[in-house]
Short mmCIF file of C-alpha atoms and ligand atoms in Angstrom, two decimals:
data_model
loop_
_atom_site.label_atom_id
_atom_site.label_comp_id
_atom_site.label_asym_id
_atom_site.label_seq_id
_atom_site.Cartn_x
_atom_site.Cartn_y
_atom_site.Cartn_z
CA UNK A 1 91.16 64.56 97.85
CA UNK A 2 88.55 66.64 96.03
CA UNK A 3 88.04 70.31 96.92
CA UNK A 4 85.03 72.46 96.14
CA UNK A 5 85.40 76.23 95.99
CA UNK A 6 82.05 77.94 96.50
CA UNK A 7 81.92 81.63 95.56
CA UNK A 8 79.45 84.13 94.20
CA UNK A 9 80.42 87.81 94.52
CA UNK A 10 83.16 90.25 93.50
CA UNK A 11 85.17 90.16 96.75
CA UNK A 12 85.00 86.36 96.97
CA UNK A 13 86.38 85.96 93.44
CA UNK A 14 89.23 88.36 94.25
CA UNK A 15 90.09 86.89 97.64
CA UNK A 16 89.76 83.26 96.51
CA UNK A 17 92.01 83.89 93.50
CA UNK A 18 95.27 83.19 95.39
CA UNK A 19 93.78 79.93 96.72
CA UNK A 20 92.65 78.90 93.22
CA UNK A 21 96.05 79.84 91.81
CA UNK A 22 97.68 77.56 94.37
CA UNK A 23 95.31 74.68 93.55
CA UNK A 24 96.17 75.12 89.88
CA UNK A 25 99.93 75.27 90.57
CA UNK A 26 99.79 72.05 92.52
CA UNK A 27 97.47 70.30 90.07
CA UNK A 28 95.01 69.37 92.81
CA UNK A 29 91.53 68.03 92.13
CA UNK A 30 89.07 70.88 92.61
CA UNK A 31 86.10 72.60 91.02
CA UNK A 32 84.48 76.01 91.30
CA UNK A 33 80.81 76.32 92.14
CA UNK A 34 79.56 79.86 91.40
CA UNK A 35 76.21 80.72 92.94
CA UNK A 36 75.56 83.58 90.52
CA UNK A 37 74.83 86.06 93.35
CA UNK A 38 76.82 88.54 91.24
CA UNK A 39 76.22 88.20 87.51
CA UNK A 40 76.76 91.61 85.86
CA UNK A 41 79.90 91.53 83.72
CA UNK A 42 81.69 94.15 85.82
CA UNK A 43 80.90 92.47 89.14
CA UNK A 44 81.70 88.95 88.00
CA UNK A 45 83.28 87.85 84.72
CA UNK A 46 85.73 90.73 84.53
CA UNK A 47 87.46 89.33 87.64
CA UNK A 48 87.84 85.86 86.11
CA UNK A 49 89.47 87.58 83.14
CA UNK A 50 91.66 90.00 85.12
CA UNK A 51 92.83 87.31 87.52
CA UNK A 52 93.09 84.64 84.81
CA UNK A 53 90.91 82.18 86.70
CA UNK A 54 89.42 79.05 85.17
CA UNK A 55 85.69 79.17 84.52
CA UNK A 56 83.34 77.82 87.16
CA UNK A 57 82.26 74.23 86.53
CA UNK A 58 78.79 75.09 87.86
CA UNK A 59 76.89 78.35 87.92
CA UNK A 60 73.60 78.30 89.82
CA UNK A 61 72.45 81.65 88.38
CA UNK A 62 70.53 82.54 91.53
CA UNK A 63 70.68 86.28 90.79
CA UNK A 64 69.42 89.00 93.12
CA UNK A 65 66.58 88.88 95.62
CA UNK A 66 65.80 89.22 99.30
CA UNK A 67 68.21 87.56 101.72
CA UNK A 68 65.94 84.53 102.09
CA UNK A 69 65.37 84.24 98.34
CA UNK A 70 69.07 84.37 97.53
CA UNK A 71 70.15 82.06 100.36
CA UNK A 72 67.28 79.61 99.87
CA UNK A 73 67.93 79.16 96.15
CA UNK A 74 71.64 78.77 96.80
CA UNK A 75 71.11 76.09 99.48
CA UNK A 76 68.99 74.00 97.12
CA UNK A 77 71.42 74.36 94.21
CA UNK A 78 74.61 73.83 96.23
CA UNK A 79 73.23 70.72 97.92
CA UNK A 80 72.43 69.15 94.57
CA UNK A 81 75.95 69.72 93.21
CA UNK A 82 77.67 68.57 96.39
CA UNK A 83 75.64 65.35 96.45
CA UNK A 84 76.77 64.58 92.91
CA UNK A 85 80.39 65.67 93.22
CA UNK A 86 81.01 64.40 96.76
CA UNK A 87 83.98 66.67 97.55
CA UNK A 88 85.98 66.04 100.71
CA UNK A 89 86.01 69.71 101.66
CA UNK A 90 84.19 72.89 100.71
CA UNK A 91 86.07 76.19 100.93
CA UNK A 92 84.17 79.47 101.28
CA UNK A 93 85.58 82.99 101.68
CA UNK A 94 84.21 86.00 103.53
CA UNK A 95 80.76 86.98 104.72
CA UNK A 96 78.20 87.06 101.91
CA UNK A 97 74.96 85.12 101.49
CA UNK A 98 76.90 82.74 99.24
CA UNK A 99 79.27 81.95 102.10
CA UNK A 100 76.57 81.08 104.59
CA UNK A 101 74.74 78.96 101.99
CA UNK A 102 77.91 77.09 100.98
CA UNK A 103 78.94 76.41 104.57
CA UNK A 104 75.49 75.33 105.70
CA UNK A 105 74.73 73.08 102.72
CA UNK A 106 78.09 71.31 103.09
CA UNK A 107 77.97 70.85 106.83
CA UNK A 108 74.48 69.28 106.67
CA UNK A 109 75.89 66.75 104.20
CA UNK A 110 78.77 66.06 106.63
CA UNK A 111 81.26 67.50 104.19
CA UNK A 112 84.11 69.37 105.87
CA UNK A 113 83.97 73.15 105.63
CA UNK A 114 86.96 75.50 105.56
CA UNK A 115 86.20 79.20 106.09
CA UNK A 116 88.76 81.57 104.62
CA UNK A 117 88.82 84.95 106.42
CA UNK A 118 87.20 83.52 109.55
CA UNK A 119 86.77 85.35 112.85
CA UNK A 120 86.07 88.89 111.66
CA UNK A 121 83.52 90.65 113.87
CA UNK A 122 81.96 94.11 113.77
CA UNK A 123 79.70 93.14 116.71
CA UNK A 124 76.89 94.84 114.80
CA UNK A 125 74.09 92.41 114.03
CA UNK A 126 72.23 94.98 111.91
CA UNK A 127 74.74 94.08 109.18
CA UNK A 128 73.70 91.02 107.17
CA UNK A 129 77.41 90.19 106.81
CA UNK A 130 77.86 89.90 110.59
CA UNK A 131 75.14 87.26 110.79
CA UNK A 132 76.73 85.41 107.86
CA UNK A 133 80.17 85.51 109.52
CA UNK A 134 78.96 84.10 112.81
CA UNK A 135 76.91 81.33 111.17
CA UNK A 136 79.67 80.33 108.75
CA UNK A 137 82.31 80.24 111.49
CA UNK A 138 80.20 78.07 113.78
CA UNK A 139 79.50 75.36 111.17
CA UNK A 140 83.08 75.33 109.86
CA UNK A 141 85.61 72.62 110.63
CA UNK A 142 88.68 74.65 109.69
CA UNK A 143 88.84 78.36 110.33
CA UNK A 144 91.49 80.30 108.45
CA UNK A 145 91.78 83.46 110.52
CA UNK A 146 93.68 86.31 108.85
CA UNK A 147 95.05 87.81 112.08
CA UNK A 148 95.56 87.01 115.77
CA UNK A 149 92.69 89.34 116.58
CA UNK A 150 90.33 87.27 114.40
CA UNK A 151 91.59 84.13 116.15
CA UNK A 152 90.84 85.77 119.51
CA UNK A 153 87.26 86.53 118.44
CA UNK A 154 86.73 82.86 117.59
CA UNK A 155 88.21 81.64 120.85
CA UNK A 156 85.93 84.03 122.77
CA UNK A 157 82.95 82.35 121.10
CA UNK A 158 84.09 78.96 122.32
CA UNK A 159 85.44 77.62 119.03
CA UNK A 160 88.00 74.84 119.54
CA UNK A 161 91.52 76.26 119.16
CA UNK A 162 92.60 73.20 117.16
CA UNK A 163 90.26 74.23 114.34
CA UNK A 164 91.78 77.70 113.99
CA UNK A 165 94.78 78.56 111.77
CA UNK A 166 96.19 82.06 111.49
CA UNK A 167 97.18 82.37 107.83
CA UNK A 168 97.15 86.07 106.93
CA UNK A 169 94.55 87.49 104.57
CA UNK A 170 94.54 86.32 100.95
CA UNK A 171 93.91 89.93 99.89
CA UNK A 172 97.61 90.62 100.54
CA UNK A 173 98.48 87.84 98.07
CA UNK A 174 96.01 89.28 95.55
CA UNK A 175 97.43 92.81 95.89
CA UNK A 176 101.07 91.71 95.63
CA UNK A 177 100.34 89.33 92.74
CA UNK A 178 98.46 91.92 90.70
CA UNK A 179 100.09 95.33 91.23
CA UNK A 180 102.85 94.68 88.71
CA UNK A 181 100.47 92.97 86.30
CA UNK A 182 98.25 96.07 86.52
CA UNK A 183 101.19 98.30 85.57
CA UNK A 184 101.79 96.21 82.46
CA UNK A 185 98.21 95.71 81.37
CA UNK A 186 96.17 98.82 82.22
CA UNK A 187 96.53 102.58 82.53
CA UNK A 188 93.44 103.64 84.43
CA UNK A 189 94.84 107.07 85.38
CA UNK A 190 95.42 108.01 81.77
CA UNK A 191 92.01 106.67 80.80
CA UNK A 192 90.35 108.89 83.40
CA UNK A 193 92.73 111.80 82.86
CA UNK A 194 94.08 111.75 86.42
CA UNK A 195 97.47 112.45 87.97
CA UNK A 196 99.00 110.29 90.71
CA UNK A 197 98.00 111.79 94.08
CA UNK A 198 95.65 114.21 92.34
CA UNK A 199 92.28 112.65 93.14
CA UNK A 200 90.25 110.92 95.85
CA UNK A 201 88.71 107.48 95.26
CA UNK A 202 85.38 106.46 96.71
CA UNK A 203 83.21 103.33 97.02
CA UNK A 204 79.98 102.72 98.94
CA UNK A 205 77.53 99.88 98.69
CA UNK A 206 76.68 98.66 102.21
CA UNK A 207 73.00 97.90 102.66
CA UNK A 208 72.82 99.82 105.95
CA UNK A 209 74.27 102.93 104.24
CA UNK A 210 72.80 103.07 100.77
CA UNK A 211 69.34 101.59 101.36
CA UNK A 212 68.53 104.32 103.91
CA UNK A 213 67.89 107.67 102.23
CA UNK A 214 69.12 109.82 105.12
CA UNK A 215 72.38 107.89 105.41
CA UNK A 216 73.07 107.93 101.68
CA UNK A 217 72.30 111.67 101.67
CA UNK A 218 74.77 112.15 104.52
CA UNK A 219 77.50 110.40 102.53
CA UNK A 220 76.84 112.56 99.45
CA UNK A 221 76.82 115.75 101.53
CA UNK A 222 80.09 114.68 103.11
CA UNK A 223 81.64 114.18 99.68
CA UNK A 224 80.48 117.62 98.58
CA UNK A 225 82.09 119.23 101.66
CA UNK A 226 85.30 117.33 100.97
CA UNK A 227 85.30 118.45 97.34
CA UNK A 228 84.68 122.09 98.26
CA UNK A 229 87.50 122.04 100.81
CA UNK A 230 90.18 120.18 98.79
CA UNK A 231 89.12 120.59 95.18
CA UNK A 232 90.29 117.12 94.16
CA UNK A 233 87.98 115.16 91.86
CA UNK A 234 86.32 112.25 93.67
CA UNK A 235 86.24 109.16 91.46
CA UNK A 236 83.35 106.90 92.38
CA UNK A 237 82.96 103.52 90.59
CA UNK A 238 79.42 102.99 91.71
CA UNK A 239 77.95 99.62 92.74
CA UNK A 240 74.61 98.84 91.02
CA UNK A 241 72.84 98.66 94.39
CA UNK A 242 73.82 102.27 95.10
CA UNK A 243 72.99 103.46 91.58
CA UNK A 244 69.52 101.98 91.94
CA UNK A 245 68.98 103.76 95.26
CA UNK A 246 70.25 107.12 93.99
CA UNK A 247 67.58 107.05 91.28
CA UNK A 248 64.86 105.74 93.60
CA UNK A 249 65.53 108.42 96.25
CA UNK A 250 65.97 111.16 93.63
CA UNK A 251 69.38 112.15 95.02
CA UNK A 252 71.92 114.13 93.00
CA UNK A 253 75.70 114.04 93.27
CA UNK A 254 77.72 117.25 93.32
CA UNK A 255 79.85 118.19 90.32
CA UNK A 256 83.12 117.17 91.94
CA UNK A 257 82.04 113.54 92.13
CA UNK A 258 82.68 111.49 88.99
CA UNK A 259 80.39 108.50 88.88
CA UNK A 260 81.79 105.71 86.73
CA UNK A 261 80.92 102.05 86.15
CA UNK A 262 82.46 99.52 88.57
CA UNK A 263 86.00 98.65 87.48
CA UNK A 264 87.94 95.43 87.09
CA UNK A 265 90.47 94.55 89.79
CA UNK A 266 93.56 95.66 87.87
CA UNK A 267 92.17 99.11 87.08
CA UNK A 268 90.71 99.58 90.55
CA UNK A 269 93.90 98.49 92.28
CA UNK A 270 95.88 100.97 90.21
CA UNK A 271 93.47 103.78 91.08
CA UNK A 272 93.68 102.86 94.76
CA UNK A 273 97.47 102.72 94.79
CA UNK A 274 97.74 106.23 93.27
CA UNK A 275 94.90 107.96 95.11
CA UNK A 276 95.58 110.77 97.56
CA UNK A 277 92.99 109.22 99.85
CA UNK A 278 90.14 106.70 99.69
CA UNK A 279 86.64 107.01 101.17
CA UNK A 280 84.76 103.73 101.47
CA UNK A 281 82.35 101.49 103.32
CA UNK A 282 83.89 98.35 101.76
CA UNK A 283 85.66 95.73 103.83
CA UNK A 284 88.22 94.78 101.20
CA UNK A 285 89.04 98.38 100.38
CA UNK A 286 89.89 99.12 104.04
CA UNK A 287 92.41 96.29 103.86
CA UNK A 288 93.85 97.16 100.46
CA UNK A 289 94.45 100.83 101.35
CA UNK A 290 96.24 99.68 104.48
CA UNK A 291 98.46 97.34 102.44
CA UNK A 292 99.10 100.01 99.76
CA UNK A 293 99.84 102.74 102.34
CA UNK A 294 97.03 104.98 101.11
CA UNK A 295 94.99 106.81 103.79
CA UNK A 296 91.41 105.57 104.23
CA UNK A 297 88.27 107.16 105.68
CA UNK A 298 85.59 104.58 106.42
CA UNK A 299 81.97 105.67 106.04
CA UNK A 300 80.73 103.44 108.84
CA UNK A 301 80.29 103.56 112.60
CA UNK A 302 82.22 100.33 113.21
CA UNK A 303 84.54 97.96 111.43
CA UNK A 304 85.41 94.26 111.50
CA UNK A 305 88.88 95.34 110.40
CA UNK A 306 90.04 97.07 113.65
CA UNK A 307 93.67 96.28 112.74
CA UNK A 308 93.50 99.19 110.25
CA UNK A 309 92.47 101.62 113.00
CA UNK A 310 95.21 100.33 115.29
CA UNK A 311 98.00 100.75 112.77
CA UNK A 312 96.61 104.16 111.79
CA UNK A 313 95.75 103.63 108.11
CA UNK A 314 92.02 104.22 108.61
CA UNK A 315 89.50 106.25 110.63
CA UNK A 316 85.79 105.70 111.15
CA UNK A 317 83.72 108.70 110.06
CA UNK A 318 80.16 107.33 109.83
CA UNK A 319 77.83 109.16 107.47
CA UNK A 320 77.72 112.65 109.01
CA UNK A 321 79.07 115.27 106.61
CA UNK A 322 81.18 117.12 109.19
CA UNK A 323 82.64 113.91 110.55
CA UNK A 324 83.53 112.82 107.01
CA UNK A 325 85.36 116.09 106.38
CA UNK A 326 87.08 115.80 109.76
CA UNK A 327 88.13 112.22 108.91
CA UNK A 328 89.68 113.34 105.64
CA UNK A 329 91.62 116.12 107.39
CA UNK A 330 92.92 113.69 110.02
CA UNK A 331 94.02 111.11 107.47
CA UNK A 332 95.69 113.63 105.16
CA UNK A 333 97.82 114.88 108.03
CA UNK A 334 99.17 111.40 108.81
CA UNK A 335 102.47 109.92 107.74
CA UNK A 336 102.02 106.83 105.60
CA UNK A 337 104.42 104.70 107.61
CA UNK A 338 102.12 102.13 109.16
CA UNK A 339 102.75 98.39 109.05
CA UNK A 340 100.54 95.96 107.13
CA UNK A 341 98.85 93.73 109.75
CA UNK A 342 97.28 91.33 107.24
CA UNK A 343 100.19 89.02 106.51
CA UNK A 344 103.03 88.38 104.09
CA UNK A 345 101.19 87.54 100.87
CA UNK A 346 101.47 83.76 101.23
CA UNK A 347 98.07 83.06 102.77
CA UNK A 348 96.76 81.10 99.77
CA UNK A 349 99.73 78.76 99.83
CA UNK A 350 99.45 78.33 103.60
CA UNK A 351 95.73 77.51 103.43
CA UNK A 352 96.19 74.83 100.77
CA UNK A 353 99.11 73.32 102.69
CA UNK A 354 96.91 73.01 105.79
CA UNK A 355 94.06 71.52 103.74
CA UNK A 356 96.43 68.93 102.29
CA UNK A 357 97.82 68.04 105.71
CA UNK A 358 94.39 67.49 107.22
C1 UD1 B 1 76.86 91.60 98.39
C2 UD1 B 1 77.18 91.12 99.80
C3 UD1 B 1 78.10 92.10 100.49
C4 UD1 B 1 79.34 92.35 99.65
C5 UD1 B 1 78.95 92.77 98.24
C6 UD1 B 1 80.18 92.89 97.39
C7 UD1 B 1 75.44 89.86 101.01
C8 UD1 B 1 74.42 89.91 102.06
N1 UD1 B 1 75.97 91.02 100.61
O1 UD1 B 1 76.16 92.82 98.49
O2 UD1 B 1 78.50 91.57 101.73
O3 UD1 B 1 80.09 93.36 100.26
O4 UD1 B 1 78.08 91.78 97.67
O5 UD1 B 1 79.99 93.76 96.33
O6 UD1 B 1 75.77 88.79 100.55
N2 UD1 B 1 73.16 93.76 91.34
C9 UD1 B 1 73.41 93.93 89.98
N3 UD1 B 1 74.28 93.05 89.39
C10 UD1 B 1 74.86 92.02 90.03
C11 UD1 B 1 74.57 91.85 91.39
C12 UD1 B 1 73.73 92.72 92.03
O7 UD1 B 1 72.91 94.84 89.35
O8 UD1 B 1 75.63 91.29 89.41
C13 UD1 B 1 72.25 94.71 92.02
C14 UD1 B 1 70.81 94.21 92.11
O9 UD1 B 1 69.99 95.33 92.00
C15 UD1 B 1 70.74 93.65 93.52
C16 UD1 B 1 71.68 94.57 94.29
O10 UD1 B 1 72.73 94.90 93.37
O11 UD1 B 1 69.45 93.67 94.05
C17 UD1 B 1 72.28 93.92 95.52
O12 UD1 B 1 72.93 92.69 95.22
P1 UD1 B 1 73.23 91.59 96.36
O13 UD1 B 1 74.09 90.52 95.81
O14 UD1 B 1 71.97 91.17 97.04
O15 UD1 B 1 74.03 92.41 97.46
P2 UD1 B 1 75.30 93.36 97.31
O16 UD1 B 1 74.87 94.73 97.70
O17 UD1 B 1 75.94 93.17 96.00
N1 UDP B 2 86.77 96.55 93.57
C1 UDP B 2 86.96 96.48 92.17
N2 UDP B 2 86.32 97.39 91.39
C2 UDP B 2 85.53 98.37 91.90
C3 UDP B 2 85.34 98.44 93.30
C4 UDP B 2 85.97 97.50 94.10
O1 UDP B 2 87.69 95.62 91.70
O2 UDP B 2 84.98 99.16 91.11
C5 UDP B 2 87.41 95.53 94.41
C6 UDP B 2 88.31 96.05 95.51
O3 UDP B 2 89.64 96.17 95.04
C7 UDP B 2 88.19 94.99 96.58
C8 UDP B 2 86.82 94.40 96.36
O4 UDP B 2 86.38 94.85 95.09
O5 UDP B 2 89.12 93.96 96.42
C9 UDP B 2 85.86 94.87 97.42
O6 UDP B 2 84.59 94.45 97.12
P1 UDP B 2 83.30 95.13 97.72
O7 UDP B 2 83.62 96.49 98.21
O8 UDP B 2 82.24 94.97 96.71
O9 UDP B 2 82.94 94.14 98.91
P2 UDP B 2 83.41 94.03 100.44
O10 UDP B 2 84.88 93.92 100.48
O11 UDP B 2 82.88 95.22 101.16
O12 UDP B 2 82.72 92.79 100.88
#
């Protein structure tokens, strides 16, 4: 059996790492096909280094562009490699343009497709990721749903129950596998002159937030209110998309917000684990804060991770400054005793076992 791992962005590298580790441990025949959707050192290579992953056998170097440009180039490049390599199954992870291209190219060649992190739904089709999720799920042969809720979403869309496997989310594996390694290898608090519990951490990069001036302004105003109220520095490793928009829109950040370059996984994980609270519009960060028992305020109006709202690790605040401040107050008053709904940290192993059995 030959397995192809198709990935292309920061979260896919992180969340596929437990699957790749398992393939390595078992000595299975596989190769990594990187689309090159992310290519900057600190969105790409740093994660291969931090997570000690083998280099990709192929890199399509598609780079950035419109959705059609990115996806179109990827489809052409992926098809070519798959025709040569003839894998038995292609595994994709998540909801990016890379995922939809990998799943579609493989399924048209009648190669089996396994979708890791299947069944997530925000029910908001203005998000490019929601369209990618639905398309990838419906062309996949094996759907690795992280939770029962994700399985339920798939069943509601008429997907055959025999194709669905509830495995837990591989992000739990990645967090558990790397927290101790982070302690040994990096000291991001010292580097940034921070004390445990003495700062807020922030990320925002969603197209529907940062590409719209009024929404991005709302987020920045919210952060300023939060800083004025609590006086904790807000550490913001800023995604290049957001940096570009800040300059384009001529927006300033208040003095309490410390913009820094995006971090590697080990440093970021350490900052997350020791933060007083995290503000984010990231999917993965909503999950990680829940696993790490750090309160989270999500700068969105909906989430495809409703499990975090149910267990009480997260609230939705949108991009209105008063709602953001309110969200922070609510989350700071909560006890951090919620349960992690995303699994036991053995999702990677489970997924590969299922792939081998089928
Ligand atoms: C993509 C995913 C999003 C995911 C995010 C993870 C889609 C539709 N979006 O969004 O779901 O949450 O990755 O971070 O697939 N850029 C660089 N260097 C890079 C890559 C991008 O500077 O290595 C800049 C470019 O200006 C580019 C912009 O970021 O135009 C957006 O990149 P793109 O890959 O299109 O989307 P992301 O916002 O990264
Ligand atoms: N992350 C990181 N460095 C950073 C910001 C985020 O390593 O500076 C990690 C974070 O721990 C999480 C993942 O990137 O695992 C989330 O990726 P992102 O927010 O880009 O995408 P999303 O999860 O929203 O698709």
